[in-house]
Amino acid sequence: GLLPSEVRALKDDVDYYMMGSTTTLSVRWDCSRHGNNVSVTDDGRTASKVTGSNWDGAVLAVGDDVPSFQVQIAHEGNSRKLMMVGYAKANEFRPDSANYNTSG
């Protein structure tokens, strides 16, 4: 892979020559940084809250310099599996508790 300084230089060159994006940004759920109430499947493309009914499960995504992302939320049955989506500081992320008031 490229060093961070090489990535920045490549981005500058792509912008200078007006080439558009040369890569597709890929964001996946981190299979190693999720709460006990969350299951990550489908090669990191799917995160599911499998137990619990409060803000007691979270999962962190992996991807560098991602300015935006899309998430599809599916709700099954009459369960109360609450979910919030947003940005969180990786070093303050807590997989088994609420993050909205501490790490975002």
mmCIF file with all atom_site columns, C-alpha atoms in Angstrom:
data_model
loop_
_atom_site.group_PDB
_atom_site.id
_atom_site.type_symbol
_atom_site.label_atom_id
_atom_site.label_alt_id
_atom_site.label_comp_id
_atom_site.label_asym_id
_atom_site.label_entity_id
_atom_site.label_seq_id
_atom_site.pdbx_PDB_ins_code
_atom_site.Cartn_x
_atom_site.Cartn_y
_atom_site.Cartn_z
_atom_site.occupancy
_atom_site.B_iso_or_equiv
_atom_site.pdbx_formal_charge
_atom_site.auth_seq_id
_atom_site.auth_comp_id
_atom_site.auth_asym_id
_atom_site.auth_atom_id
_atom_site.pdbx_PDB_model_num
ATOM 1   C CA . GLY A 1 1   ? 0.000   0.000   0.000   1.00 0.00 ? 1   GLY A CA 1
ATOM 2   C CA . LEU A 1 2   ? 0.895   3.636   -0.218  1.00 0.00 ? 2   LEU A CA 1
ATOM 3   C CA . LEU A 1 3   ? 2.232   5.712   2.628   1.00 0.00 ? 3   LEU A CA 1
ATOM 4   C CA . PRO A 1 4   ? -0.114  8.481   3.856   1.00 0.00 ? 4   PRO A CA 1
ATOM 5   C CA . SER A 1 5   ? 2.148   11.105  2.255   1.00 0.00 ? 5   SER A CA 1
ATOM 6   C CA . GLU A 1 6   ? 1.983   9.226   -1.059  1.00 0.00 ? 6   GLU A CA 1
ATOM 7   C CA . VAL A 1 7   ? -1.830  9.037   -0.854  1.00 0.00 ? 7   VAL A CA 1
ATOM 8   C CA . ARG A 1 8   ? -2.005  12.814  -0.358  1.00 0.00 ? 8   ARG A CA 1
ATOM 9   C CA . ALA A 1 9   ? 0.375   13.399  -3.274  1.00 0.00 ? 9   ALA A CA 1
ATOM 10  C CA . LEU A 1 10  ? -1.660  11.089  -5.522  1.00 0.00 ? 10  LEU A CA 1
ATOM 11  C CA . LYS A 1 11  ? -4.895  12.870  -4.561  1.00 0.00 ? 11  LYS A CA 1
ATOM 12  C CA . ASP A 1 12  ? -3.264  16.216  -5.372  1.00 0.00 ? 12  ASP A CA 1
ATOM 13  C CA . ASP A 1 13  ? -2.136  14.918  -8.775  1.00 0.00 ? 13  ASP A CA 1
ATOM 14  C CA . VAL A 1 14  ? -5.576  13.503  -9.569  1.00 0.00 ? 14  VAL A CA 1
ATOM 15  C CA . ASP A 1 15  ? -7.149  16.836  -8.650  1.00 0.00 ? 15  ASP A CA 1
ATOM 16  C CA . TYR A 1 16  ? -4.559  18.835  -10.628 1.00 0.00 ? 16  TYR A CA 1
ATOM 17  C CA . TYR A 1 17  ? -5.063  16.797  -13.800 1.00 0.00 ? 17  TYR A CA 1
ATOM 18  C CA . MET A 1 18  ? -8.875  16.783  -13.236 1.00 0.00 ? 18  MET A CA 1
ATOM 19  C CA . MET A 1 19  ? -8.999  13.017  -13.533 1.00 0.00 ? 19  MET A CA 1
ATOM 20  C CA . GLY A 1 20  ? -11.776 12.456  -11.014 1.00 0.00 ? 20  GLY A CA 1
ATOM 21  C CA . SER A 1 21  ? -11.598 9.702   -8.466  1.00 0.00 ? 21  SER A CA 1
ATOM 22  C CA . THR A 1 22  ? -9.210  6.852   -9.224  1.00 0.00 ? 22  THR A CA 1
ATOM 23  C CA . THR A 1 23  ? -10.491 4.601   -6.462  1.00 0.00 ? 23  THR A CA 1
ATOM 24  C CA . THR A 1 24  ? -13.810 3.625   -5.004  1.00 0.00 ? 24  THR A CA 1
ATOM 25  C CA . LEU A 1 25  ? -14.047 4.368   -1.317  1.00 0.00 ? 25  LEU A CA 1
ATOM 26  C CA . SER A 1 26  ? -14.928 1.260   0.600   1.00 0.00 ? 26  SER A CA 1
ATOM 27  C CA . VAL A 1 27  ? -16.411 1.314   4.056   1.00 0.00 ? 27  VAL A CA 1
ATOM 28  C CA . ARG A 1 28  ? -16.994 -1.895  5.965   1.00 0.00 ? 28  ARG A CA 1
ATOM 29  C CA . TRP A 1 29  ? -18.049 -2.705  9.498   1.00 0.00 ? 29  TRP A CA 1
ATOM 30  C CA . ASP A 1 30  ? -15.046 -3.689  11.604  1.00 0.00 ? 30  ASP A CA 1
ATOM 31  C CA . CYS A 1 31  ? -15.365 -7.388  12.449  1.00 0.00 ? 31  CYS A CA 1
ATOM 32  C CA . SER A 1 32  ? -13.121 -6.913  15.488  1.00 0.00 ? 32  SER A CA 1
ATOM 33  C CA . ARG A 1 33  ? -14.686 -3.748  16.999  1.00 0.00 ? 33  ARG A CA 1
ATOM 34  C CA . HIS A 1 34  ? -18.296 -4.422  17.825  1.00 0.00 ? 34  HIS A CA 1
ATOM 35  C CA . GLY A 1 35  ? -20.350 -5.050  20.934  1.00 0.00 ? 35  GLY A CA 1
ATOM 36  C CA . ASN A 1 36  ? -21.509 -8.403  22.219  1.00 0.00 ? 36  ASN A CA 1
ATOM 37  C CA . ASN A 1 37  ? -25.054 -7.579  21.056  1.00 0.00 ? 37  ASN A CA 1
ATOM 38  C CA . VAL A 1 38  ? -23.945 -6.979  17.457  1.00 0.00 ? 38  VAL A CA 1
ATOM 39  C CA . SER A 1 39  ? -23.123 -9.491  14.732  1.00 0.00 ? 39  SER A CA 1
ATOM 40  C CA . VAL A 1 40  ? -20.997 -8.511  11.712  1.00 0.00 ? 40  VAL A CA 1
ATOM 41  C CA . THR A 1 41  ? -21.460 -10.693 8.614   1.00 0.00 ? 41  THR A CA 1
ATOM 42  C CA . ASP A 1 42  ? -21.273 -10.606 4.826   1.00 0.00 ? 42  ASP A CA 1
ATOM 43  C CA . ASP A 1 43  ? -17.570 -9.656  4.731   1.00 0.00 ? 43  ASP A CA 1
ATOM 44  C CA . GLY A 1 44  ? -18.213 -6.586  6.895   1.00 0.00 ? 44  GLY A CA 1
ATOM 45  C CA . ARG A 1 45  ? -21.141 -5.330  4.807   1.00 0.00 ? 45  ARG A CA 1
ATOM 46  C CA . THR A 1 46  ? -23.860 -6.218  7.331   1.00 0.00 ? 46  THR A CA 1
ATOM 47  C CA . ALA A 1 47  ? -24.120 -5.387  11.030  1.00 0.00 ? 47  ALA A CA 1
ATOM 48  C CA . SER A 1 48  ? -27.107 -6.669  13.003  1.00 0.00 ? 48  SER A CA 1
ATOM 49  C CA . LYS A 1 49  ? -28.225 -6.039  16.558  1.00 0.00 ? 49  LYS A CA 1
ATOM 50  C CA . VAL A 1 50  ? -28.944 -9.569  17.720  1.00 0.00 ? 50  VAL A CA 1
ATOM 51  C CA . THR A 1 51  ? -29.871 -9.039  21.395  1.00 0.00 ? 51  THR A CA 1
ATOM 52  C CA . GLY A 1 52  ? -30.626 -6.218  23.800  1.00 0.00 ? 52  GLY A CA 1
ATOM 53  C CA . SER A 1 53  ? -33.191 -3.439  23.636  1.00 0.00 ? 53  SER A CA 1
ATOM 54  C CA . ASN A 1 54  ? -31.276 -0.307  24.581  1.00 0.00 ? 54  ASN A CA 1
ATOM 55  C CA . TRP A 1 55  ? -28.226 1.597   23.350  1.00 0.00 ? 55  TRP A CA 1
ATOM 56  C CA . ASP A 1 56  ? -26.043 -1.309  24.436  1.00 0.00 ? 56  ASP A CA 1
ATOM 57  C CA . GLY A 1 57  ? -24.424 -2.371  21.185  1.00 0.00 ? 57  GLY A CA 1
ATOM 58  C CA . ALA A 1 58  ? -22.303 -0.562  18.639  1.00 0.00 ? 58  ALA A CA 1
ATOM 59  C CA . VAL A 1 59  ? -20.019 -1.295  15.727  1.00 0.00 ? 59  VAL A CA 1
ATOM 60  C CA . LEU A 1 60  ? -17.223 0.793   14.257  1.00 0.00 ? 60  LEU A CA 1
ATOM 61  C CA . ALA A 1 61  ? -16.646 1.091   10.527  1.00 0.00 ? 61  ALA A CA 1
ATOM 62  C CA . VAL A 1 62  ? -13.252 0.978   8.848   1.00 0.00 ? 62  VAL A CA 1
ATOM 63  C CA . GLY A 1 63  ? -12.283 3.248   5.975   1.00 0.00 ? 63  GLY A CA 1
ATOM 64  C CA . ASP A 1 64  ? -9.779  6.069   5.587   1.00 0.00 ? 64  ASP A CA 1
ATOM 65  C CA . ASP A 1 65  ? -10.751 9.663   4.808   1.00 0.00 ? 65  ASP A CA 1
ATOM 66  C CA . VAL A 1 66  ? -14.384 8.827   4.077   1.00 0.00 ? 66  VAL A CA 1
ATOM 67  C CA . PRO A 1 67  ? -16.347 12.088  3.832   1.00 0.00 ? 67  PRO A CA 1
ATOM 68  C CA . SER A 1 68  ? -19.750 10.390  3.668   1.00 0.00 ? 68  SER A CA 1
ATOM 69  C CA . PHE A 1 69  ? -21.402 6.981   3.703   1.00 0.00 ? 69  PHE A CA 1
ATOM 70  C CA . GLN A 1 70  ? -24.775 5.346   3.184   1.00 0.00 ? 70  GLN A CA 1
ATOM 71  C CA . VAL A 1 71  ? -26.499 2.930   5.531   1.00 0.00 ? 71  VAL A CA 1
ATOM 72  C CA . GLN A 1 72  ? -29.629 0.868   5.036   1.00 0.00 ? 72  GLN A CA 1
ATOM 73  C CA . ILE A 1 73  ? -31.511 0.029   8.222   1.00 0.00 ? 73  ILE A CA 1
ATOM 74  C CA . ALA A 1 74  ? -33.887 -2.907  8.214   1.00 0.00 ? 74  ALA A CA 1
ATOM 75  C CA . HIS A 1 75  ? -36.367 -3.557  10.998  1.00 0.00 ? 75  HIS A CA 1
ATOM 76  C CA . GLU A 1 76  ? -37.746 -7.021  11.567  1.00 0.00 ? 76  GLU A CA 1
ATOM 77  C CA . GLY A 1 77  ? -40.898 -7.782  13.499  1.00 0.00 ? 77  GLY A CA 1
ATOM 78  C CA . ASN A 1 78  ? -41.929 -5.956  16.634  1.00 0.00 ? 78  ASN A CA 1
ATOM 79  C CA . SER A 1 79  ? -38.516 -5.902  18.300  1.00 0.00 ? 79  SER A CA 1
ATOM 80  C CA . ARG A 1 80  ? -36.973 -2.897  20.036  1.00 0.00 ? 80  ARG A CA 1
ATOM 81  C CA . LYS A 1 81  ? -33.457 -3.083  18.666  1.00 0.00 ? 81  LYS A CA 1
ATOM 82  C CA . LEU A 1 82  ? -32.516 0.590   18.721  1.00 0.00 ? 82  LEU A CA 1
ATOM 83  C CA . MET A 1 83  ? -29.950 1.974   16.305  1.00 0.00 ? 83  MET A CA 1
ATOM 84  C CA . MET A 1 84  ? -28.139 5.264   15.756  1.00 0.00 ? 84  MET A CA 1
ATOM 85  C CA . VAL A 1 85  ? -25.796 6.023   12.881  1.00 0.00 ? 85  VAL A CA 1
ATOM 86  C CA . GLY A 1 86  ? -23.039 8.610   12.787  1.00 0.00 ? 86  GLY A CA 1
ATOM 87  C CA . TYR A 1 87  ? -19.378 9.373   13.189  1.00 0.00 ? 87  TYR A CA 1
ATOM 88  C CA . ALA A 1 88  ? -17.438 8.371   16.317  1.00 0.00 ? 88  ALA A CA 1
ATOM 89  C CA . LYS A 1 89  ? -13.887 8.960   17.475  1.00 0.00 ? 89  LYS A CA 1
ATOM 90  C CA . ALA A 1 90  ? -12.150 5.585   17.186  1.00 0.00 ? 90  ALA A CA 1
ATOM 91  C CA . ASN A 1 91  ? -10.039 6.048   20.313  1.00 0.00 ? 91  ASN A CA 1
ATOM 92  C CA . GLU A 1 92  ? -13.147 6.816   22.425  1.00 0.00 ? 92  GLU A CA 1
ATOM 93  C CA . PHE A 1 93  ? -15.458 4.213   20.866  1.00 0.00 ? 93  PHE A CA 1
ATOM 94  C CA . ARG A 1 94  ? -17.177 1.867   23.346  1.00 0.00 ? 94  ARG A CA 1
ATOM 95  C CA . PRO A 1 95  ? -18.688 -1.222  21.685  1.00 0.00 ? 95  PRO A CA 1
ATOM 96  C CA . ASP A 1 96  ? -21.002 -2.251  24.540  1.00 0.00 ? 96  ASP A CA 1
ATOM 97  C CA . SER A 1 97  ? -22.561 1.066   25.519  1.00 0.00 ? 97  SER A CA 1
ATOM 98  C CA . ALA A 1 98  ? -23.948 4.334   24.177  1.00 0.00 ? 98  ALA A CA 1
ATOM 99  C CA . ASN A 1 99  ? -21.518 6.405   22.108  1.00 0.00 ? 99  ASN A CA 1
ATOM 100 C CA . TYR A 1 100 ? -23.747 9.309   21.103  1.00 0.00 ? 100 TYR A CA 1
ATOM 101 C CA . ASN A 1 101 ? -22.894 11.376  24.170  1.00 0.00 ? 101 ASN A CA 1
ATOM 102 C CA . THR A 1 102 ? -19.241 10.442  24.642  1.00 0.00 ? 102 THR A CA 1
ATOM 103 C CA . SER A 1 103 ? -17.372 9.691   21.426  1.00 0.00 ? 103 SER A CA 1
ATOM 104 C CA . GLY A 1 104 ? -19.133 11.407  18.537  1.00 0.00 ? 104 GLY A CA 1
#
